[in-house]
Coordinates of C-alpha atoms and ligand atoms in Angstrom, one line a residue:
X1 CA 0.0 0.0 0.0
X2 CA 1.3 3.5 -0.7
X3 CA 2.0 5.9 2.1
X4 CA -0.9 8.1 0.8
X5 CA -3.4 5.9 2.6
X6 CA -1.9 6.8 5.9
X7 CA -1.3 10.5 5.5
X8 CA -3.6 13.4 5.1
X9 CA -2.9 14.8 1.7
X10 CA -4.5 18.0 0.4
X11 CA -6.9 17.2 -2.4
X12 CA -5.0 19.4 -4.9
X13 CA -1.8 17.6 -4.2
X14 CA -3.5 14.3 -4.4
X15 CA -5.0 15.0 -7.8
X16 CA -1.6 16.3 -9.1
X17 CA 0.0 13.1 -7.9
X18 CA -2.7 11.1 -9.6
X19 CA -2.2 13.2 -12.7
X20 CA 1.5 12.4 -12.7
X21 CA 0.7 8.7 -12.5
X22 CA 2.0 8.3 -9.0
X23 CA 0.8 5.4 -6.8
X24 CA -2.4 6.9 -5.3
X25 CA -5.9 5.9 -4.3
X26 CA -6.7 4.5 -7.7
X27 CA -4.1 1.8 -7.5
X28 CA -5.1 1.0 -3.9
X29 CA -8.6 0.5 -5.1
X30 CA -7.4 -2.0 -7.6
X31 CA -5.6 -3.8 -4.8
X32 CA -8.8 -3.9 -2.8
X33 CA -7.6 -1.4 -0.1
X34 CA -9.2 1.9 0.7
X35 CA -6.9 4.6 -0.6
X36 CA -7.0 8.3 0.5
X37 CA -10.5 9.7 0.2
X38 CA -12.0 6.4 -1.0
X39 CA -14.4 4.5 1.1
X40 CA -14.3 0.7 1.3
X41 CA -17.2 -0.9 -0.5
X42 CA -18.8 -3.3 1.9
X43 CA -21.6 -5.7 1.1
X44 CA -23.6 -7.6 3.7
X45 CA -26.6 -10.0 3.7
X46 CA -29.3 -10.0 6.3
X47 CA -30.3 -6.7 8.1
X48 CA -29.0 -7.5 11.6
X49 CA -25.6 -8.1 10.2
X50 CA -25.9 -5.0 8.0
X51 CA -26.6 -3.1 11.2
X52 CA -23.7 -4.6 13.1
X53 CA -21.4 -3.6 10.3
X54 CA -22.8 -0.1 10.1
X55 CA -22.3 0.3 13.9
X56 CA -18.6 -0.4 13.4
X57 CA -18.0 1.3 10.0
X58 CA -20.4 4.2 10.3
X59 CA -20.1 6.4 7.2
X60 CA -16.4 5.5 6.7
X61 CA -17.5 2.7 4.4
X62 CA -20.2 2.3 1.8
X63 CA -22.5 -0.4 3.1
X64 CA -25.1 -2.3 1.0
X65 CA -27.3 -5.1 2.4
X66 CA -28.4 -7.6 -0.2
X67 CA -31.2 -9.6 1.5
X68 CA -34.4 -7.4 1.7
X69 CA -35.9 -7.1 5.2
X70 CA -38.9 -9.4 5.8
X71 CA -38.0 -12.0 3.3
X72 CA -37.0 -15.6 4.1
X73 CA -33.2 -15.3 4.2
X74 CA -32.9 -19.1 4.3
X75 CA -34.3 -19.6 0.8
X76 CA -33.2 -16.2 -0.6
X77 CA -31.8 -16.3 -4.1
X78 CA -30.0 -13.1 -5.0
X79 CA -31.5 -11.1 -7.9
X80 CA -29.5 -10.5 -11.1
X81 CA -28.8 -6.9 -9.8
X82 CA -26.8 -8.4 -6.9
X83 CA -24.1 -9.6 -9.3
X84 CA -22.8 -6.1 -9.9
X85 CA -23.0 -5.2 -6.3
X86 CA -20.8 -8.1 -5.2
X87 CA -18.4 -7.7 -8.1
X88 CA -17.7 -4.1 -7.0
X89 CA -17.3 -5.0 -3.3
X90 CA -14.0 -4.9 -1.3
X91 CA -15.5 -6.8 1.6
X92 CA -18.5 -9.1 1.8
X93 CA -19.6 -10.0 5.3
X94 CA -22.0 -12.9 5.5
X95 CA -23.3 -14.9 8.4
X96 CA -22.1 -18.2 6.9
X97 CA -23.0 -21.6 8.5
X98 CA -24.9 -22.3 5.3
X99 CA -27.4 -19.4 5.6
X100 CA -26.6 -17.5 2.5
X101 CA -25.1 -20.1 0.2
X102 CA -26.6 -18.8 -3.1
X103 CA -25.3 -15.3 -2.3
X104 CA -21.9 -16.6 -1.3
X105 CA -21.6 -18.6 -4.5
X106 CA -22.6 -15.6 -6.6
X107 CA -19.9 -13.5 -4.8
X108 CA -17.2 -16.2 -5.1
X109 CA -17.5 -16.3 -8.8
X110 CA -17.3 -12.5 -9.1
X111 CA -14.8 -11.3 -6.5
X112 CA -12.5 -8.6 -7.7
X113 CA -8.8 -8.7 -7.0
X114 CA -8.1 -8.3 -3.3
X115 CA -11.8 -8.7 -2.3
X116 CA -12.7 -11.0 0.6
X117 CA -15.7 -12.9 1.8
X118 CA -15.8 -13.0 5.6
X119 CA -18.1 -15.6 7.2
X120 CA -18.8 -14.2 10.7
X121 CA -20.6 -17.2 12.1
X122 CA -17.9 -19.6 11.1
X123 CA -15.3 -17.4 12.8
X124 CA -17.3 -17.0 15.9
X125 CA -18.0 -20.7 16.8
X126 CA -16.4 -24.0 15.8
X127 CA -18.3 -27.2 14.9
X128 CA -18.3 -28.4 18.5
X129 CA -20.6 -25.5 19.4
X130 CA -23.0 -25.9 16.4
X131 CA -26.6 -26.5 17.4
X132 CA -28.7 -28.9 15.2
X133 CA -32.4 -29.2 15.9
X134 CA -35.9 -29.7 14.5
X135 CA -35.6 -27.0 11.8
X136 CA -31.9 -27.6 11.2
X137 CA -31.3 -31.4 11.5
X138 CA -27.8 -32.7 11.5
X139 CA -28.4 -35.1 8.6
X140 CA -28.9 -32.1 6.3
X141 CA -25.5 -30.8 7.3
X142 CA -26.4 -27.1 8.1
X143 CA -26.4 -26.0 11.8
X144 CA -28.8 -23.5 13.1
X145 CA -27.2 -20.3 11.8
X146 CA -28.9 -17.6 14.1
X147 CA -25.9 -16.6 16.2
X148 CA -26.9 -13.0 16.2
X149 CA -29.7 -13.5 18.7
X150 CA -27.0 -14.3 21.2
X151 CA -25.5 -10.9 22.3
X152 CA -22.0 -12.2 23.1
X153 CA -21.9 -13.8 19.7
X154 CA -23.2 -10.6 18.0
X155 CA -20.3 -8.8 19.8
X156 CA -17.9 -11.3 18.3
X157 CA -19.3 -10.5 14.9
X158 CA -18.6 -6.8 15.5
X159 CA -15.1 -7.6 16.6
X160 CA -14.3 -9.5 13.4
X161 CA -15.8 -6.7 11.4
X162 CA -13.7 -4.1 13.3
X163 CA -10.5 -6.2 12.8
X164 CA -11.1 -6.6 9.1
X165 CA -11.9 -2.9 8.6
X166 CA -8.8 -1.8 10.6
X167 CA -6.6 -4.1 8.5
X168 CA -8.1 -3.0 5.2
X169 CA -8.4 0.7 5.9
X170 CA -5.6 1.5 8.3
X171 CA -6.1 5.3 8.0
X172 CA -9.4 4.9 9.9
X173 CA -8.4 2.2 12.3
X174 CA -8.8 4.3 15.4
X175 CA -12.4 5.3 14.4
X176 CA -13.4 1.7 13.7
X177 CA -11.9 0.6 17.1
X178 CA -13.8 3.4 18.9
X179 CA -17.1 2.5 17.2
X180 CA -16.6 -1.1 18.1
X181 CA -15.9 -0.3 21.7
X182 CA -19.0 1.8 22.0
X183 CA -21.1 -0.9 20.3
X184 CA -19.6 -3.7 22.5
X185 CA -20.5 -1.6 25.6
X186 CA -24.2 -1.5 24.4
X187 CA -24.2 -5.2 23.7
X188 CA -22.9 -5.9 27.2
X189 CA -25.6 -3.6 28.7
X190 CA -28.3 -5.5 26.8
X191 CA -26.8 -8.8 27.8
X192 CA -26.8 -7.9 31.5
X193 CA -30.4 -6.6 31.2
X194 CA -31.6 -9.8 29.6
X195 CA -29.9 -11.9 32.3
X196 CA -31.6 -9.8 34.9
X197 CA -35.0 -10.0 33.1
X198 CA -34.7 -13.8 32.7
X199 CA -34.6 -14.2 36.5
X200 CA -38.2 -12.7 36.6
X201 CA -39.7 -15.1 34.0
X202 CA -41.5 -18.0 35.8
X203 CA -41.0 -20.5 33.0
X204 CA -38.5 -19.3 30.4
X205 CA -39.5 -21.7 27.6
X206 CA -39.9 -20.9 24.0
X207 CA -42.1 -22.4 21.3
X208 CA -41.6 -20.4 18.2
X209 CA -42.5 -20.7 14.6
X210 CA -39.1 -19.9 13.1
X211 CA -36.2 -21.4 15.0
X212 CA -34.0 -18.3 15.5
X213 CA -33.3 -18.6 19.3
X214 CA -31.2 -21.7 19.8
X215 CA -28.0 -19.9 20.8
X216 CA -29.9 -17.2 22.7
X217 CA -31.6 -20.0 24.7
X218 CA -28.3 -21.7 25.5
X219 CA -26.8 -18.5 26.7
X220 CA -29.6 -17.4 29.0
X221 CA -30.6 -20.8 30.2
X222 CA -34.0 -20.8 28.4
X223 CA -35.5 -24.0 27.0
X224 CA -36.6 -24.2 23.4
X225 CA -39.5 -26.7 23.6
X226 CA -40.0 -26.6 19.9
X227 CA -40.1 -24.9 16.6
X228 CA -42.9 -25.4 14.1
X229 CA -41.1 -24.7 10.9
X230 CA -39.7 -27.9 9.4
X231 CA -36.4 -27.9 7.5
X232 CA -38.1 -27.5 4.1
X233 CA -39.8 -24.3 5.4
X234 CA -43.2 -25.8 4.8
X235 CA -45.9 -26.4 7.4
X236 CA -45.7 -29.4 9.8
X237 CA -47.9 -32.4 9.3
X238 CA -51.2 -32.9 11.2
X239 CA -49.5 -35.4 13.5
X240 CA -46.6 -33.0 14.3
X241 CA -49.2 -30.3 15.1
X242 CA -51.1 -32.6 17.4
X243 CA -47.8 -33.6 19.1
X244 CA -46.9 -29.9 19.6
X245 CA -50.4 -29.1 21.1
X246 CA -49.8 -32.0 23.6
X247 CA -46.4 -30.7 24.4
X248 CA -47.5 -27.1 24.9
X249 CA -50.3 -28.3 27.3
X250 CA -47.8 -30.5 29.2
X251 CA -45.2 -27.8 29.6
X252 CA -47.8 -25.2 30.8
X253 CA -46.2 -22.2 29.0
X254 CA -48.0 -18.9 29.1
X255 CA -47.5 -18.0 25.4
X256 CA -46.1 -19.3 22.1
X257 CA -44.4 -17.1 19.5
X258 CA -44.9 -16.5 15.9
X259 CA -42.8 -14.4 13.6
X260 CA -43.7 -11.3 11.5
X261 CA -41.7 -12.8 8.6
X262 CA -43.5 -16.1 8.7
X263 CA -47.2 -15.6 9.5
X264 CA -48.4 -19.0 10.8
X265 CA -52.1 -20.1 10.9
X266 CA -50.7 -23.4 12.3
X267 CA -49.2 -21.7 15.3
X268 CA -52.5 -19.7 15.9
X269 CA -54.3 -23.1 15.8
X270 CA -51.9 -24.6 18.3
X271 CA -52.4 -21.6 20.6
X272 CA -56.2 -21.9 20.4
X273 CA -56.3 -25.7 20.9
X274 CA -53.7 -25.7 23.7
X275 CA -55.4 -22.7 25.4
X276 CA -52.3 -20.4 25.4
X277 CA -51.7 -17.0 24.0
X278 CA -50.2 -16.7 20.6
X279 CA -47.9 -13.7 20.2
X280 CA -47.1 -13.2 16.5
X281 CA -44.7 -10.2 16.5
X282 CA -41.2 -11.7 17.0
X283 CA -38.8 -10.5 14.4
X284 CA -35.9 -12.6 13.2
X285 CA -34.1 -10.3 10.8
X286 CA -36.7 -7.6 10.0
X287 CA -35.5 -4.5 12.0
X288 CA -38.2 -2.4 13.8
X289 CA -38.8 1.2 12.7
X290 CA -37.7 3.0 9.6
X291 CA -34.2 2.9 8.1
X292 CA -32.1 5.7 9.8
X293 CA -34.0 5.5 13.1
X294 CA -32.0 4.3 16.1
X295 CA -34.5 1.4 16.7
X296 CA -33.9 0.2 13.1
X297 CA -30.8 -1.7 14.3
X298 CA -29.6 -5.0 15.7
X299 CA -29.9 -3.5 19.1
X300 CA -33.5 -2.3 18.5
X301 CA -34.4 -5.7 17.1
X302 CA -33.0 -7.7 20.1
X303 CA -34.4 -5.3 22.7
X304 CA -37.9 -5.6 21.0
X305 CA -37.8 -9.4 20.9
X306 CA -36.4 -9.8 24.4
X307 CA -39.0 -7.5 25.9
X308 CA -41.8 -9.3 24.0
X309 CA -40.7 -12.7 25.2
X310 CA -40.2 -11.7 28.8
X311 CA -43.5 -9.7 29.1
X312 CA -45.5 -12.4 27.3
X313 CA -44.2 -15.1 29.6
X314 CA -45.2 -13.1 32.7
X315 CA -41.7 -11.7 33.5
X316 CA -40.6 -8.1 34.2
X317 CA -38.9 -6.4 31.2
X318 CA -38.0 -3.2 33.0
X319 CA -34.3 -3.8 32.9
X320 CA -34.5 -4.2 29.1
X321 CA -36.7 -1.1 28.8
X322 CA -34.0 0.9 30.6
X323 CA -31.5 0.1 27.8
X324 CA -31.5 3.1 25.4
X325 CA -31.3 2.3 21.7
X326 CA -28.8 4.4 19.8
X327 CA -26.4 4.0 16.9
X328 CA -22.8 3.9 17.9
X329 CA -21.8 5.3 14.5
X330 CA -23.9 7.1 11.8
X331 CA -25.8 4.4 10.0
X332 CA -25.9 5.2 6.3
X333 CA -26.2 1.6 5.1
X334 CA -28.6 0.6 2.4
X335 CA -31.2 -1.7 3.7
X336 CA -33.3 -3.1 0.8
X337 CA -37.0 -3.2 1.8
Ligands
ZN1 ZN1 -33.9 -17.2 10.2

């Protein structure tokens, strides 16, 4: 990398240098590094990861999410327009663990020189920590990929994002590190609040439609009694529904949870027949509020879900309500709707 990336150079001098054909930002761009005055082009997939990246990068990088909010990220096929976006990217942050294979394959075939794909989930846990379950059975080879509903794991995601940005854009390393540290402090605050709120829940047990809380549950000592959605993302059979109704009655839970992204008449039926409340507003990767608003963020999403679970199960969510939601860096990412 040229020294220009590390030094402040007046724009007039820089353009003169470029005119003279010196090694400047243009060449750094070709090498996949951010040169002076050029922002890294960063591509992400699902909205919670886009938000984590935006919290670390702020407006120092150009961030584009690919997976529209409120779509099924597990079966998402990138549109033709995504090909150009990934081929221009310097960095592509994906969850990995098999979640976005079609997007990853598209990117692998089009990476420009020096560009990298970073699989945050694969960096965060090893195979010995993978959770396989009803919706993500071991025989199909893909573990449950929802690490971001576990705050310490989301903090790890942010750390890998920060380390990558610092390595690739050394001129802004201090800013990335500071953004990460502020984000990590918010994650720790949410984590402590959730641990406190958990102690007020009489029976911290989850029956959900979409199986997004496996790593969350392991961290906080909650029990996942089931998920409705089968691995093909179709509805369960009548026998499976009957079994779940029996299980919900036997467990005596206060509420069962659906997802905004996957409206489920089956779960409503289970709630009716088991005589428990059906709460259908959990969000897996659809951020609350409008883009640009503080609550439209990973933090806003987790706080909303955690409050919803705790309150619906008869616990006290006040520790969570006391966590203020704010961006730790200006969030200028593009979130496709
Ligand atoms: Zn999911």
